[in-house]
XYZ file of C-alpha atoms in Angstrom:
160
model
C 141.401 113.843 75.188
C 139.887 110.438 75.117
C 137.236 111.810 77.114
C 136.445 114.456 74.742
C 136.919 111.849 71.703
C 134.461 109.543 73.260
C 131.817 112.064 73.965
C 132.193 112.938 70.356
C 132.567 109.216 69.275
C 129.316 108.675 71.469
C 127.403 111.568 69.791
C 128.461 110.567 66.233
C 128.076 106.650 66.659
C 125.792 106.536 69.573
C 125.225 104.511 72.511
C 122.162 106.048 73.823
C 118.915 104.656 74.908
C 116.628 104.349 72.061
C 114.758 107.771 71.308
C 111.384 107.997 69.997
C 111.842 107.647 66.219
C 112.562 108.794 64.055
C 114.508 111.388 65.946
C 115.812 113.301 62.895
C 112.899 113.593 60.895
C 112.787 117.451 61.598
C 115.742 119.790 62.794
C 113.993 120.733 65.880
C 112.963 117.058 66.619
C 116.814 116.021 66.449
C 118.246 118.836 68.683
C 115.299 118.364 71.375
C 116.462 114.701 71.263
C 119.903 115.242 71.788
C 119.383 117.652 74.961
C 116.811 114.951 76.131
C 119.749 112.414 76.452
C 121.293 114.995 78.555
C 119.003 113.949 81.407
C 120.373 110.790 81.632
C 124.116 109.460 82.459
C 124.673 108.450 78.885
C 124.225 111.614 76.585
C 124.236 111.383 72.839
C 122.535 110.078 69.782
C 123.928 108.177 66.606
C 124.579 109.433 63.354
C 124.009 113.489 64.053
C 126.640 114.877 61.820
C 126.591 115.844 58.534
C 129.218 114.361 56.294
C 131.258 117.325 56.467
C 131.441 117.680 60.062
C 132.131 114.180 60.877
C 135.014 114.046 58.367
C 136.433 116.954 60.231
C 135.909 115.242 63.849
C 137.689 112.084 62.130
C 140.543 114.329 61.050
C 140.934 115.895 64.271
C 141.180 112.289 65.913
C 143.422 110.953 63.333
C 145.869 114.000 63.934
C 145.821 114.009 67.699
C 148.687 112.219 68.951
C 147.776 109.281 71.586
C 146.969 110.509 74.991
C 146.824 114.129 73.807
C 143.710 116.402 73.804
C 142.203 117.069 70.375
C 141.053 120.898 69.101
C 137.941 120.102 71.341
C 138.192 119.474 74.759
C 134.727 120.261 75.918
C 131.074 118.846 75.330
C 129.972 121.229 72.679
C 126.368 120.451 73.536
C 126.456 121.943 77.007
C 129.627 124.241 76.257
C 131.342 122.210 79.397
C 132.681 119.142 80.673
C 129.907 118.655 82.926
C 126.357 119.445 82.976
C 123.406 120.791 84.874
C 121.060 122.164 82.476
C 118.455 124.657 83.483
C 116.067 126.848 81.662
C 116.729 125.062 78.462
C 114.833 126.558 75.116
C 114.851 125.099 71.778
C 113.536 126.964 68.797
C 113.526 126.748 65.196
C 115.120 129.939 63.844
C 114.630 128.912 60.034
C 114.088 126.248 57.733
C 114.249 125.517 54.023
C 114.028 121.983 52.188
C 117.432 121.437 52.681
C 119.070 123.707 55.278
C 117.603 124.647 58.853
C 118.857 126.552 62.114
C 117.867 125.786 65.556
C 118.757 127.871 68.467
C 119.244 126.078 72.172
C 119.500 128.247 75.164
C 120.020 127.208 78.488
C 122.074 127.589 81.527
C 124.768 125.106 82.799
C 125.696 125.399 86.101
C 123.826 128.789 86.078
C 126.419 130.047 83.212
C 123.998 131.236 80.280
C 124.577 129.683 77.021
C 123.197 130.225 73.523
C 124.138 127.704 70.839
C 123.137 128.115 67.256
C 122.731 124.644 65.272
C 123.272 124.773 61.379
C 121.749 121.542 60.059
C 121.505 120.210 56.930
C 119.495 117.316 55.058
C 121.331 114.351 54.037
C 120.092 111.016 52.562
C 116.744 112.035 53.891
C 117.788 112.611 57.564
C 118.750 115.753 59.242
C 122.340 116.219 60.352
C 124.307 119.108 62.130
C 126.708 120.643 59.979
C 127.870 123.216 62.601
C 127.688 124.367 66.098
C 128.349 128.162 67.164
C 128.265 129.518 70.578
C 126.971 132.980 69.976
C 127.528 134.353 73.754
C 130.903 135.392 74.661
C 133.256 133.553 74.742
C 132.097 132.765 71.216
C 133.108 129.681 69.160
C 132.436 127.980 66.221
C 132.697 124.135 66.097
C 134.054 123.501 62.296
C 136.396 126.607 62.398
C 137.826 125.004 65.583
C 138.228 121.535 63.993
C 139.966 123.871 61.036
C 142.346 125.794 62.983
C 140.435 128.444 61.549
C 141.917 131.932 63.287
C 138.597 133.104 63.761
C 137.407 130.277 65.824
C 137.405 132.019 68.779
C 136.465 135.654 67.853
C 136.636 136.886 71.140
C 140.203 135.379 72.340
C 142.641 137.901 72.163
C 144.478 137.875 68.956
C 147.948 137.172 70.524
C 146.296 134.329 72.216
C 144.970 132.703 69.016
């Protein structure tokens, strides 16, 4: 739990090396900058989550007993504990004045992944409002944090 929490804190508060600013001036640049940090031993960027998603992460942290694993026990950006990313492609799916979607496709240790990022513009910056893995086994970050029964739509119903 603490490893996952540390990753989430690093991603939300940031300790990564400086990236060409401003990394959050457009949705595509934000997601590209995040994945660029995975080429280092210190992935993550500061202040990347929307107020809504950040509040859900904080709530999960507060509800998780000391020494226990929270609702998310993996790195959502690489869909795993560790990473060896190849074939990374990041593309803008849609964009309006205050909302956008960006898709990241890659292989992590040879396993294909397809992440869809929903972004919102808050206080003049693009922020991640949700992350959905669109290849089975699918998941949606906010639904996991809310204990939504449809958080893992491919899981057997009796396992949820």
